[in-house]
């Protein structure tokens, strides 16, 4: 261990639920998108599931609203080091969309893409089983544009760059294909508990 | 919308406007390895910001605009890690420079500004992220505020060190002239904007379209590649100004410090 002379750090209590190398951002919710925040209104918003599925499907805002509501309450973790505890997102479970489109047995991975063209790759197994949502509300309010509103993907068990803002669709593939940050040196999966930040981790 | 056949062959391209592509390949091995950095010099820039120079013998080299991850370790094993942009231009000396704002109650910047002295050793990994990198090829329009000028200064230094002729302009916002980081080093490529106070005769106020218009009017053939860096609120403001002034969204790269 390479200790730093004179560094004690902030007084700390062991914080269960804080992955290694992360700190509690408290009430802050930093914004780290690399592109201009787009102007996507609910009327312009669509969400498509395509690729290796039995039936490619597209939902508009009203269509997505007709699906059963589902919420995530818990923690989120950003690769830049902050974690945020006890957030509440409201929307629809991704399982509901996938069940309608019916992934083919050959589908193993997905590329989630944004209305800006931003992409992130994920194993299909990380998107199913009640672990991923398309959300439109934060803390009971419409999701703000800089945080991905009108709707974003939320995959809270992975670093938050996987939770594509301004979500436009999911393309199912039979192989893994690096997304935007993954092509820029970030880890293919991004599990915060194993500190999978960069491609060398 | 047509079905793409890309899921079985080739690579998938979303049917949306293409986002800003990365500039360079990133070296995964360098990004993944922690290295010891020895502090060799501290230079004061403003009353809130100082530059810290380190010897990192194994440094793989970087491009202007890239950043690194830095960590400090306490006696009990507690680790604090943060991202910092590289301020220095790439060179082969095995040295790098960072410029840190002293954030009130900041855990890491506080250690640097109150405890650190030459000879201290810390750990770094990087360089990281190819997205905000500028290899010195395309004409660059740089917009920064506060410590957001740090990665942009690396670009200005690189441009000077190599005597590049590709156009480069810096529009930088600071509260007052005294808080303008690198003030002595900025040259004719730079237009400063002061938001809180300035000597009589110098306008005071936020960055506006009026500051950008002359720069966009002199856009070189092929247009500018715009790089925006600073707090999230500055990044939102400056990127909106750029879009309103006609800069294409896929030619705007943003680095937000959170
Ligand atoms: C890509 C990138 C590049 C960057 N480049 C630079 C750069 O070149 N120069 C630069 O100066 N900065 C840069 N930053 C910002 C930098 O990473 C740090 O966020 C900054 O230095 C603050 O860190 P800190 O440890 O000093 O403050 P922190 O301890 O993180 O505190 C920041 C604020 O949050 C509050 N806070 C946070 N956690 C707690 C807590 N647990 N308890 C109480 N209060 C808390 C503090 O009071 C303070 O106001 C960059 C950021 C990114 C993402």
Short mmCIF file of C-alpha atoms and ligand atoms in Angstrom, two decimals:
data_model
loop_
_atom_site.label_atom_id
_atom_site.label_comp_id
_atom_site.label_asym_id
_atom_site.label_seq_id
_atom_site.Cartn_x
_atom_site.Cartn_y
_atom_site.Cartn_z
CA UNK A 1 0.00 0.00 0.00
CA UNK A 2 1.38 3.40 -1.02
CA UNK A 3 0.15 5.74 1.69
CA UNK A 4 0.13 9.47 1.01
CA UNK A 5 1.99 11.56 3.59
CA UNK A 6 -0.39 13.60 5.71
CA UNK A 7 -3.56 12.40 3.99
CA UNK A 8 -6.31 11.37 6.37
CA UNK A 9 -9.38 11.98 4.24
CA UNK A 10 -12.76 13.10 5.37
CA UNK A 11 -14.07 11.59 8.62
CA UNK A 12 -15.87 8.47 7.51
CA UNK A 13 -18.14 5.80 8.76
CA UNK A 14 -18.07 2.53 6.85
CA UNK A 15 -20.89 3.00 4.38
CA UNK A 16 -22.46 -0.31 3.46
CA UNK A 17 -23.57 -0.17 -0.15
CA UNK A 18 -20.65 1.97 -1.30
CA UNK A 19 -18.62 0.13 -3.98
CA UNK A 20 -14.81 0.31 -3.80
CA UNK A 21 -13.29 3.67 -4.75
CA UNK A 22 -16.63 5.49 -4.68
CA UNK A 23 -17.79 8.36 -2.48
CA UNK A 24 -21.25 9.46 -1.43
CA UNK A 25 -22.28 12.52 -3.45
CA UNK A 26 -25.11 13.30 -1.03
CA UNK A 27 -27.67 15.59 -2.64
CA UNK A 28 -25.50 16.35 -5.69
CA UNK A 29 -26.27 14.73 -8.99
CA UNK A 30 -23.39 15.61 -11.32
CA UNK A 31 -23.97 15.66 -15.08
CA UNK A 32 -21.25 14.13 -17.23
CA UNK A 33 -22.63 13.69 -20.75
CA UNK A 34 -20.10 14.43 -23.48
CA UNK A 35 -22.56 15.83 -25.99
CA UNK A 36 -24.89 18.79 -26.19
CA UNK A 37 -28.10 18.17 -24.21
CA UNK A 38 -30.67 17.51 -26.96
CA UNK A 39 -34.10 19.01 -27.11
CA UNK A 40 -36.30 15.87 -27.24
CA UNK A 41 -39.94 16.47 -26.32
CA UNK A 42 -42.25 13.60 -25.28
CA UNK A 43 -44.04 14.08 -28.61
CA UNK A 44 -40.77 13.40 -30.47
CA UNK A 45 -39.72 10.52 -28.28
CA UNK A 46 -39.84 6.90 -29.47
CA UNK A 47 -38.30 3.72 -28.15
CA UNK A 48 -37.53 0.81 -30.45
CA UNK A 49 -36.49 -2.79 -29.73
CA UNK A 50 -35.02 -4.46 -32.81
CA UNK A 51 -32.24 -6.71 -34.07
CA UNK A 52 -32.43 -10.34 -32.99
CA UNK A 53 -36.07 -10.32 -31.89
CA UNK A 54 -39.14 -12.16 -33.17
CA UNK A 55 -41.05 -8.92 -33.62
CA UNK A 56 -39.29 -5.53 -33.82
CA UNK A 57 -41.41 -3.00 -31.92
CA UNK A 58 -41.52 0.78 -31.56
CA UNK A 59 -43.35 2.62 -28.77
CA UNK A 60 -44.19 6.28 -28.68
CA UNK A 61 -44.69 8.28 -25.48
CA UNK A 62 -48.39 7.37 -25.09
CA UNK A 63 -47.75 3.73 -25.98
CA UNK A 64 -45.02 3.44 -23.34
CA UNK A 65 -47.35 5.07 -20.80
CA UNK A 66 -49.95 2.37 -21.36
CA UNK A 67 -47.51 -0.30 -20.16
CA UNK A 68 -47.55 -1.29 -16.48
CA UNK A 69 -45.58 1.14 -14.33
CA UNK A 70 -42.52 -0.01 -12.46
CA UNK A 71 -40.14 1.89 -10.17
CA UNK A 72 -36.53 1.61 -9.05
CA UNK A 73 -35.58 2.78 -5.57
CA UNK A 74 -31.96 2.35 -4.60
CA UNK A 75 -28.44 3.49 -5.39
CA UNK A 76 -26.57 4.55 -8.53
CA UNK A 77 -22.81 4.63 -9.16
CA UNK A 78 -20.87 6.79 -11.63
CA UNK A 79 -17.46 5.78 -12.95
CA UNK A 80 -16.09 9.25 -12.08
CA UNK A 81 -16.36 8.28 -8.41
CA UNK A 82 -19.66 9.45 -7.01
CA UNK A 83 -22.49 7.25 -5.83
CA UNK A 84 -25.96 8.47 -4.99
CA UNK A 85 -28.04 6.68 -2.40
CA UNK A 86 -31.80 6.18 -2.26
CA UNK A 87 -32.78 7.59 -5.63
CA UNK A 88 -36.29 6.97 -6.98
CA UNK A 89 -36.96 6.49 -10.68
CA UNK A 90 -40.38 5.79 -12.19
CA UNK A 91 -41.10 4.25 -15.58
CA UNK A 92 -41.50 0.80 -17.10
CA UNK A 93 -39.45 -2.34 -16.56
CA UNK A 94 -37.34 -3.20 -19.60
CA UNK A 95 -38.65 -6.77 -19.26
CA UNK A 96 -42.06 -5.52 -20.40
CA UNK A 97 -40.62 -4.14 -23.67
CA UNK A 98 -38.49 -7.22 -24.27
CA UNK A 99 -41.40 -9.59 -23.65
CA UNK A 100 -43.33 -7.80 -26.39
CA UNK A 101 -40.47 -8.00 -28.90
CA UNK A 102 -39.41 -11.56 -27.91
CA UNK A 103 -35.60 -11.87 -28.16
CA UNK A 104 -34.42 -14.77 -30.32
CA UNK A 105 -32.38 -17.50 -28.59
CA UNK A 106 -29.31 -16.26 -30.48
CA UNK A 107 -29.47 -12.79 -28.84
CA UNK A 108 -26.73 -12.43 -26.20
CA UNK A 109 -25.93 -8.71 -26.11
CA UNK A 110 -27.51 -5.37 -26.84
CA UNK A 111 -26.47 -1.90 -27.91
CA UNK A 112 -28.58 0.74 -26.19
CA UNK A 113 -28.64 3.96 -28.21
CA UNK A 114 -29.74 7.48 -27.61
CA UNK A 115 -31.60 10.05 -29.69
CA UNK A 116 -28.17 11.78 -29.87
CA UNK A 117 -26.45 8.69 -31.26
CA UNK A 118 -24.64 7.91 -27.98
CA UNK A 119 -24.35 4.15 -27.47
CA UNK A 120 -23.54 1.66 -24.71
CA UNK A 121 -23.19 -2.11 -24.97
CA UNK A 122 -24.64 -4.51 -22.41
CA UNK A 123 -24.99 -8.26 -22.02
CA UNK A 124 -28.68 -9.12 -22.42
CA UNK A 125 -28.55 -10.82 -19.01
CA UNK A 126 -27.90 -7.40 -17.42
CA UNK A 127 -31.08 -6.02 -18.97
CA UNK A 128 -33.53 -8.73 -17.94
CA UNK A 129 -34.92 -10.13 -14.70
CA UNK A 130 -36.10 -6.84 -13.18
CA UNK A 131 -32.69 -5.15 -13.31
CA UNK A 132 -33.28 -2.46 -15.95
CA UNK A 133 -35.90 0.22 -16.59
CA UNK A 134 -36.91 2.89 -19.07
CA UNK A 135 -37.62 5.77 -16.70
CA UNK A 136 -39.38 9.12 -17.19
CA UNK A 137 -39.61 10.31 -13.58
CA UNK A 138 -37.08 11.17 -10.92
CA UNK A 139 -38.34 11.64 -7.38
CA UNK A 140 -41.91 11.84 -8.67
CA UNK A 141 -41.12 14.64 -11.17
CA UNK A 142 -40.51 14.50 -14.94
CA UNK A 143 -36.89 13.60 -15.62
CA UNK A 144 -34.86 16.76 -16.44
CA UNK A 145 -33.34 17.01 -19.95
CA UNK A 146 -29.74 17.14 -18.68
CA UNK A 147 -30.36 13.89 -16.80
CA UNK A 148 -31.75 12.20 -19.90
CA UNK A 149 -35.36 13.38 -20.02
CA UNK A 150 -37.88 12.78 -21.36
CA UNK A 151 -36.77 9.14 -20.83
CA UNK A 152 -33.57 7.24 -20.18
CA UNK A 153 -32.41 3.72 -19.56
CA UNK A 154 -31.51 2.88 -15.93
CA UNK A 155 -29.34 -0.17 -15.20
CA UNK A 156 -28.42 0.61 -11.61
CA UNK A 157 -26.18 -2.39 -10.92
CA UNK A 158 -23.65 -1.17 -13.53
CA UNK A 159 -21.74 2.14 -13.73
CA UNK A 160 -24.12 4.82 -14.84
CA UNK A 161 -22.63 5.49 -18.29
CA UNK A 162 -24.49 2.30 -19.29
CA UNK A 163 -27.80 3.98 -18.38
CA UNK A 164 -28.19 5.70 -21.74
CA UNK A 165 -29.83 9.14 -21.59
CA UNK A 166 -32.49 10.21 -24.14
CA UNK A 167 -32.95 6.51 -24.89
CA UNK A 168 -34.07 5.78 -28.47
CA UNK A 169 -33.69 2.04 -28.75
CA UNK A 170 -32.13 -1.28 -28.07
CA UNK A 171 -30.56 -3.38 -30.83
CA UNK A 172 -30.15 -7.05 -29.89
CA UNK A 173 -27.03 -8.78 -31.18
CA UNK A 174 -25.36 -12.19 -31.04
CA UNK A 175 -22.04 -10.63 -29.98
CA UNK A 176 -20.69 -7.77 -27.87
CA UNK A 177 -20.03 -4.52 -29.70
CA UNK A 178 -18.35 -1.65 -27.85
CA UNK A 179 -20.41 1.52 -27.37
CA UNK A 180 -19.30 5.13 -27.09
CA UNK A 181 -17.24 5.08 -23.87
CA UNK A 182 -16.26 1.45 -24.37
CA UNK A 183 -14.53 2.56 -27.60
CA UNK A 184 -12.94 5.37 -25.62
CA UNK A 185 -11.14 3.10 -23.17
CA UNK A 186 -13.87 2.17 -20.70
CA UNK A 187 -14.67 -1.34 -19.52
CA UNK A 188 -17.01 -3.56 -21.56
CA UNK A 189 -19.25 -4.43 -18.58
CA UNK A 190 -18.68 -1.78 -15.89
CA UNK A 191 -19.55 -3.61 -12.66
CA UNK A 192 -18.89 -1.12 -9.81
CA UNK A 193 -18.45 -3.89 -7.23
CA UNK A 194 -15.47 -5.21 -9.19
CA UNK A 195 -14.30 -1.68 -10.05
CA UNK A 196 -14.46 -2.36 -13.79
CA UNK A 197 -13.76 1.24 -14.82
CA UNK A 198 -11.31 1.01 -17.72
CA UNK A 199 -10.65 -1.63 -20.32
CA UNK A 200 -7.56 -2.83 -18.43
CA UNK A 201 -9.46 -3.51 -15.18
CA UNK B 1 -37.36 3.21 -40.82
CA UNK B 2 -35.55 0.36 -42.57
CA UNK B 3 -34.39 -2.70 -40.70
CA UNK B 4 -30.64 -2.86 -40.31
CA UNK B 5 -28.87 -6.06 -41.16
CA UNK B 6 -26.01 -5.02 -38.94
CA UNK B 7 -26.77 -7.41 -36.10
CA UNK B 8 -25.20 -10.33 -37.88
CA UNK B 9 -22.37 -8.70 -39.79
CA UNK B 10 -20.35 -5.52 -39.45
CA UNK B 11 -21.04 -3.07 -36.68
CA UNK B 12 -24.29 -1.58 -35.53
CA UNK B 13 -24.92 2.09 -36.27
CA UNK B 14 -27.95 3.59 -34.57
CA UNK B 15 -30.58 5.10 -36.88
CA UNK B 16 -30.15 8.43 -35.08
CA UNK B 17 -27.95 11.40 -35.84
CA UNK B 18 -24.43 10.21 -35.26
CA UNK B 19 -22.92 11.31 -31.98
CA UNK B 20 -19.50 12.82 -31.79
CA UNK B 21 -16.97 10.09 -32.58
CA UNK B 22 -13.89 9.58 -30.41
CA UNK B 23 -10.66 11.11 -31.65
CA UNK B 24 -8.05 8.47 -30.83
CA UNK B 25 -7.56 4.91 -29.70
CA UNK B 26 -6.91 4.69 -25.99
CA UNK B 27 -4.09 2.56 -24.61
CA UNK B 28 -5.90 0.16 -22.29
CA UNK B 29 -2.72 -0.98 -20.57
CA UNK B 30 -1.63 2.56 -19.63
CA UNK B 31 -5.16 3.38 -18.50
CA UNK B 32 -5.24 0.31 -16.28
CA UNK B 33 -1.94 0.67 -14.42
CA UNK B 34 -1.37 2.72 -11.27
CA UNK B 35 1.99 4.50 -11.30
CA UNK B 36 3.82 6.51 -8.67
CA UNK B 37 4.03 10.24 -9.38
CA UNK B 38 6.52 12.32 -7.39
CA UNK B 39 5.66 15.96 -6.81
CA UNK B 40 8.58 18.11 -7.96
CA UNK B 41 7.21 21.66 -7.99
CA UNK B 42 4.19 23.74 -6.97
CA UNK B 43 3.40 26.99 -8.78
CA UNK B 44 0.67 29.36 -7.70
CA UNK B 45 -1.61 30.44 -10.56
CA UNK B 46 -4.29 32.44 -8.71
CA UNK B 47 -5.31 32.70 -5.08
CA UNK B 48 -7.48 29.60 -5.57
CA UNK B 49 -5.54 27.54 -8.10
CA UNK B 50 -2.04 26.07 -8.24
CA UNK B 51 -0.13 23.95 -10.69
CA UNK B 52 1.47 20.74 -9.48
CA UNK B 53 4.35 19.25 -11.46
CA UNK B 54 5.14 15.55 -11.13
CA UNK B 55 7.85 13.20 -12.28
CA UNK B 56 6.21 10.04 -13.67
CA UNK B 57 9.08 8.08 -15.21
CA UNK B 58 6.84 5.48 -16.86
CA UNK B 59 4.35 7.99 -18.30
CA UNK B 60 3.11 6.63 -21.64
CA UNK B 61 2.56 10.10 -23.10
CA UNK B 62 -0.78 11.80 -23.71
CA UNK B 63 -2.62 14.06 -26.09
CA UNK B 64 -3.89 17.50 -25.07
CA UNK B 65 -7.40 17.22 -23.63
CA UNK B 66 -6.94 13.86 -21.94
CA UNK B 67 -7.20 13.38 -18.19
CA UNK B 68 -5.95 10.97 -15.57
CA UNK B 69 -7.24 9.41 -12.39
CA UNK B 70 -5.36 10.19 -9.22
CA UNK B 71 -5.54 8.57 -5.81
CA UNK B 72 -4.47 9.41 -2.29
CA UNK B 73 -4.26 6.66 0.35
CA UNK B 74 -4.62 7.16 4.10
CA UNK B 75 -2.77 5.10 6.76
CA UNK B 76 -5.85 2.93 7.33
CA UNK B 77 -6.11 2.06 3.64
CA UNK B 78 -8.87 4.55 2.85
CA UNK B 79 -8.53 5.76 -0.73
CA UNK B 80 -9.85 8.94 -2.38
CA UNK B 81 -9.68 9.11 -6.16
CA UNK B 82 -10.53 11.95 -8.54
CA UNK B 83 -10.11 12.83 -12.20
CA UNK B 84 -7.81 15.68 -13.28
CA UNK B 85 -7.10 17.02 -16.73
CA UNK B 86 -3.53 17.14 -17.97
CA UNK B 87 -2.42 20.76 -18.12
CA UNK B 88 0.98 20.22 -19.68
CA UNK B 89 1.59 19.67 -23.37
CA UNK B 90 2.80 16.21 -24.32
CA UNK B 91 6.58 15.94 -24.11
CA UNK B 92 9.10 13.21 -23.52
CA UNK B 93 10.48 14.47 -20.21
CA UNK B 94 8.57 12.03 -18.02
CA UNK B 95 6.89 14.97 -16.31
CA UNK B 96 3.24 16.01 -16.21
CA UNK B 97 1.44 19.01 -14.75
CA UNK B 98 -2.02 19.33 -13.21
CA UNK B 99 -3.76 22.52 -12.13
CA UNK B 100 -6.15 22.21 -9.22
CA UNK B 101 -8.73 24.61 -7.91
CA UNK B 102 -8.92 24.67 -4.13
CA UNK B 103 -12.47 23.43 -3.58
CA UNK B 104 -13.91 24.42 -0.21
CA UNK B 105 -13.78 21.37 2.09
CA UNK B 106 -12.46 19.39 -0.87
CA UNK B 107 -10.94 16.13 0.26
CA UNK B 108 -8.35 15.77 -2.51
CA UNK B 109 -7.84 19.37 -3.67
CA UNK B 110 -7.65 20.34 0.02
CA UNK B 111 -4.72 17.96 0.57
CA UNK B 112 -2.92 19.38 -2.45
CA UNK B 113 -3.41 22.98 -1.40
CA UNK B 114 -2.65 22.63 2.32
CA UNK B 115 -0.41 19.60 2.86
CA UNK B 116 1.41 18.65 -0.36
CA UNK B 117 5.07 19.60 -0.83
CA UNK B 118 7.78 18.59 -3.31
CA UNK B 119 8.96 15.04 -2.70
CA UNK B 120 5.47 13.73 -1.87
CA UNK B 121 4.39 10.66 -3.77
CA UNK B 122 0.89 9.94 -5.01
CA UNK B 123 -0.53 7.52 -7.59
CA UNK B 124 -1.96 8.12 -11.05
CA UNK B 125 -3.35 6.06 -13.90
CA UNK B 126 -3.81 7.25 -17.44
CA UNK B 127 -4.02 8.96 -19.79
CA UNK B 128 -7.75 8.31 -20.03
CA UNK B 129 -10.49 8.90 -22.60
CA UNK B 130 -9.92 9.68 -26.25
CA UNK B 131 -13.07 11.69 -26.64
CA UNK B 132 -11.87 15.15 -25.59
CA UNK B 133 -8.38 14.68 -27.06
CA UNK B 134 -7.07 17.10 -29.67
CA UNK B 135 -4.23 15.67 -31.76
CA UNK B 136 -3.52 19.11 -33.28
CA UNK B 137 -5.05 18.27 -36.63
CA UNK B 138 -8.39 20.11 -36.91
CA UNK B 139 -9.01 23.84 -36.38
CA UNK B 140 -10.07 24.12 -32.73
CA UNK B 141 -12.40 26.54 -31.02
CA UNK B 142 -11.96 26.20 -27.24
CA UNK B 143 -14.47 27.43 -24.66
CA UNK B 144 -13.64 27.14 -20.97
CA UNK B 145 -14.52 28.54 -17.57
CA UNK B 146 -12.70 28.38 -14.25
CA UNK B 147 -10.52 25.29 -14.01
CA UNK B 148 -12.17 24.14 -17.24
CA UNK B 149 -9.37 26.01 -18.99
CA UNK B 150 -6.88 23.32 -17.87
CA UNK B 151 -7.24 20.76 -20.71
CA UNK B 152 -7.65 23.64 -23.19
CA UNK B 153 -4.32 25.12 -22.03
CA UNK B 154 -2.67 21.81 -22.85
CA UNK B 155 -3.97 22.28 -26.39
CA UNK B 156 -2.71 25.90 -26.56
CA UNK B 157 0.72 24.81 -25.26
CA UNK B 158 0.87 21.92 -27.73
CA UNK B 159 -0.04 24.27 -30.58
CA UNK B 160 2.79 26.62 -29.56
CA UNK B 161 5.36 23.97 -28.81
CA UNK B 162 5.00 22.42 -32.24
CA UNK B 163 4.51 25.76 -34.03
CA UNK B 164 1.27 24.45 -35.54
CA UNK B 165 -0.45 26.62 -38.11
CA UNK B 166 -3.90 25.04 -37.83
CA UNK B 167 -6.20 27.79 -36.41
CA UNK B 168 -6.86 27.70 -32.66
CA UNK B 169 -8.92 30.15 -30.59
CA UNK B 170 -9.65 30.19 -26.85
CA UNK B 171 -12.63 31.90 -25.28
CA UNK B 172 -12.19 31.71 -21.51
CA UNK B 173 -14.44 32.87 -18.72
CA UNK B 174 -13.22 33.81 -15.22
CA UNK B 175 -14.79 35.73 -12.38
CA UNK B 176 -12.13 38.46 -12.39
CA UNK B 177 -8.75 39.02 -14.06
CA UNK B 178 -7.11 37.86 -10.81
CA UNK B 179 -8.91 34.53 -11.05
CA UNK B 180 -7.95 33.91 -14.68
CA UNK B 181 -5.72 30.83 -14.56
CA UNK B 182 -2.59 31.03 -16.81
CA UNK B 183 -3.24 34.77 -17.38
CA UNK B 184 0.44 35.50 -18.05
CA UNK B 185 0.67 32.75 -20.63
CA UNK B 186 -2.41 33.56 -22.69
CA UNK B 187 -1.76 35.28 -26.01
CA UNK B 188 -3.52 36.64 -29.04
CA UNK B 189 -5.40 33.36 -29.54
CA UNK B 190 -7.36 34.13 -26.36
CA UNK B 191 -10.43 36.24 -25.60
CA UNK B 192 -11.10 36.48 -21.85
CA UNK B 193 -14.61 37.08 -20.49
CA UNK B 194 -15.00 38.37 -16.92
CA UNK B 195 -18.23 37.58 -15.13
CA UNK B 196 -17.89 39.43 -11.78
CA UNK B 197 -15.38 42.22 -12.02
CA UNK B 198 -12.81 43.81 -14.31
CA UNK B 199 -10.86 47.07 -14.59
CA UNK B 200 -12.82 50.10 -15.79
CA UNK B 201 -13.45 49.92 -19.52
CA UNK B 202 -13.56 46.12 -19.67
CA UNK B 203 -17.11 44.76 -19.90
CA UNK B 204 -18.35 42.44 -17.14
CA UNK B 205 -20.92 39.70 -17.72
CA UNK B 206 -21.63 36.19 -18.89
CA UNK B 207 -20.36 34.73 -22.13
CA UNK B 208 -22.83 35.59 -24.91
CA UNK B 209 -23.39 35.09 -28.62
CA UNK B 210 -21.62 38.41 -29.14
CA UNK B 211 -18.36 36.82 -27.93
CA UNK B 212 -18.80 33.84 -30.24
CA UNK B 213 -20.02 35.58 -33.37
CA UNK B 214 -16.63 36.98 -34.50
CA UNK B 215 -14.96 33.59 -33.91
CA UNK B 216 -17.59 31.70 -35.88
CA UNK B 217 -17.46 34.37 -38.60
CA UNK B 218 -13.77 33.64 -39.10
CA UNK B 219 -14.33 29.86 -39.17
CA UNK B 220 -11.68 28.19 -41.31
CA UNK B 221 -12.55 25.97 -44.26
CA UNK B 222 -14.15 22.78 -42.93
CA UNK B 223 -15.30 24.61 -39.80
CA UNK B 224 -14.24 24.45 -36.16
CA UNK B 225 -14.06 21.46 -33.89
CA UNK B 226 -15.43 22.95 -30.64
CA UNK B 227 -14.18 21.85 -27.21
CA UNK B 228 -16.17 23.00 -24.16
CA UNK B 229 -14.92 22.45 -20.61
CA UNK B 230 -16.01 23.55 -17.14
CA UNK B 231 -18.78 23.05 -14.60
CA UNK B 232 -21.99 21.50 -15.84
CA UNK B 233 -23.80 24.84 -15.78
CA UNK B 234 -21.07 26.47 -17.89
CA UNK B 235 -21.04 23.50 -20.28
CA UNK B 236 -24.81 23.72 -20.76
CA UNK B 237 -24.66 27.48 -21.31
CA UNK B 238 -21.68 27.49 -23.67
CA UNK B 239 -22.86 24.51 -25.73
CA UNK B 240 -26.27 26.15 -26.21
CA UNK B 241 -24.58 29.33 -27.41
CA UNK B 242 -22.57 27.31 -29.91
CA UNK B 243 -25.64 25.50 -31.25
CA UNK B 244 -27.58 28.78 -31.49
CA UNK B 245 -24.67 30.32 -33.42
CA UNK B 246 -24.79 27.47 -35.94
CA UNK B 247 -22.04 25.13 -34.75
CA UNK B 248 -23.09 21.53 -35.67
CA UNK B 249 -23.80 19.38 -32.57
CA UNK B 250 -21.59 16.59 -33.85
CA UNK B 251 -18.63 19.01 -33.85
CA UNK B 252 -18.99 19.91 -30.17
CA UNK B 253 -17.09 17.95 -27.51
CA UNK B 254 -17.91 18.58 -23.88
CA UNK B 255 -15.92 17.74 -20.75
CA UNK B 256 -17.95 18.40 -17.62
CA UNK B 257 -16.18 18.55 -14.27
CA UNK B 258 -19.42 17.43 -12.56
C1 LIG C 1 -12.80 14.55 -16.40
C2 LIG C 1 -12.60 15.49 -15.25
C3 LIG C 1 -11.49 16.35 -15.25
C4 LIG C 1 -11.27 17.23 -14.18
N1 LIG C 1 -10.20 18.08 -14.25
C5 LIG C 1 -10.00 18.97 -13.24
C6 LIG C 1 -8.89 19.90 -13.28
O1 LIG C 1 -8.09 19.91 -14.23
N2 LIG C 1 -8.73 20.77 -12.23
C7 LIG C 1 -9.59 20.78 -11.17
O2 LIG C 1 -9.40 21.60 -10.24
N3 LIG C 1 -10.64 19.92 -11.10
C8 LIG C 1 -10.86 19.01 -12.09
N4 LIG C 1 -11.93 18.13 -12.01
C9 LIG C 1 -12.73 18.08 -10.76
C10 LIG C 1 -12.04 17.12 -9.76
O3 LIG C 1 -12.13 15.78 -10.23
C11 LIG C 1 -12.65 17.13 -8.35
O4 LIG C 1 -14.05 16.95 -8.44
C12 LIG C 1 -12.37 18.40 -7.58
O5 LIG C 1 -10.96 18.62 -7.44
C13 LIG C 1 -12.99 18.31 -6.18
O6 LIG C 1 -12.44 17.21 -5.48
P1 LIG C 1 -12.17 17.31 -3.94
O7 LIG C 1 -11.77 15.98 -3.43
O8 LIG C 1 -11.23 18.44 -3.64
O9 LIG C 1 -13.57 17.75 -3.39
P2 LIG C 1 -14.68 16.75 -2.80
O10 LIG C 1 -14.23 16.23 -1.49
O11 LIG C 1 -15.08 15.81 -3.84
O12 LIG C 1 -15.79 17.81 -2.56
C14 LIG C 1 -16.47 18.52 -3.61
C15 LIG C 1 -17.64 19.24 -2.98
O13 LIG C 1 -18.57 18.30 -2.53
C16 LIG C 1 -18.69 18.34 -1.12
N5 LIG C 1 -18.61 16.91 -0.67
C17 LIG C 1 -18.35 15.84 -1.45
N6 LIG C 1 -18.39 14.70 -0.75
C18 LIG C 1 -18.69 15.03 0.50
C19 LIG C 1 -18.87 14.28 1.69
N7 LIG C 1 -18.76 12.94 1.73
N8 LIG C 1 -19.12 14.96 2.80
C20 LIG C 1 -19.25 16.30 2.76
N9 LIG C 1 -19.12 17.05 1.67
C21 LIG C 1 -18.84 16.44 0.56
C22 LIG C 1 -17.53 19.19 -0.61
O14 LIG C 1 -17.88 19.95 0.50
C23 LIG C 1 -17.21 20.08 -1.78
O15 LIG C 1 -17.96 21.26 -1.79
C24 LIG C 1 -12.16 17.24 -13.07
C25 LIG C 1 -13.26 16.38 -13.08
C26 LIG C 1 -13.50 15.52 -14.13
C27 LIG C 1 -14.70 14.61 -14.10
#
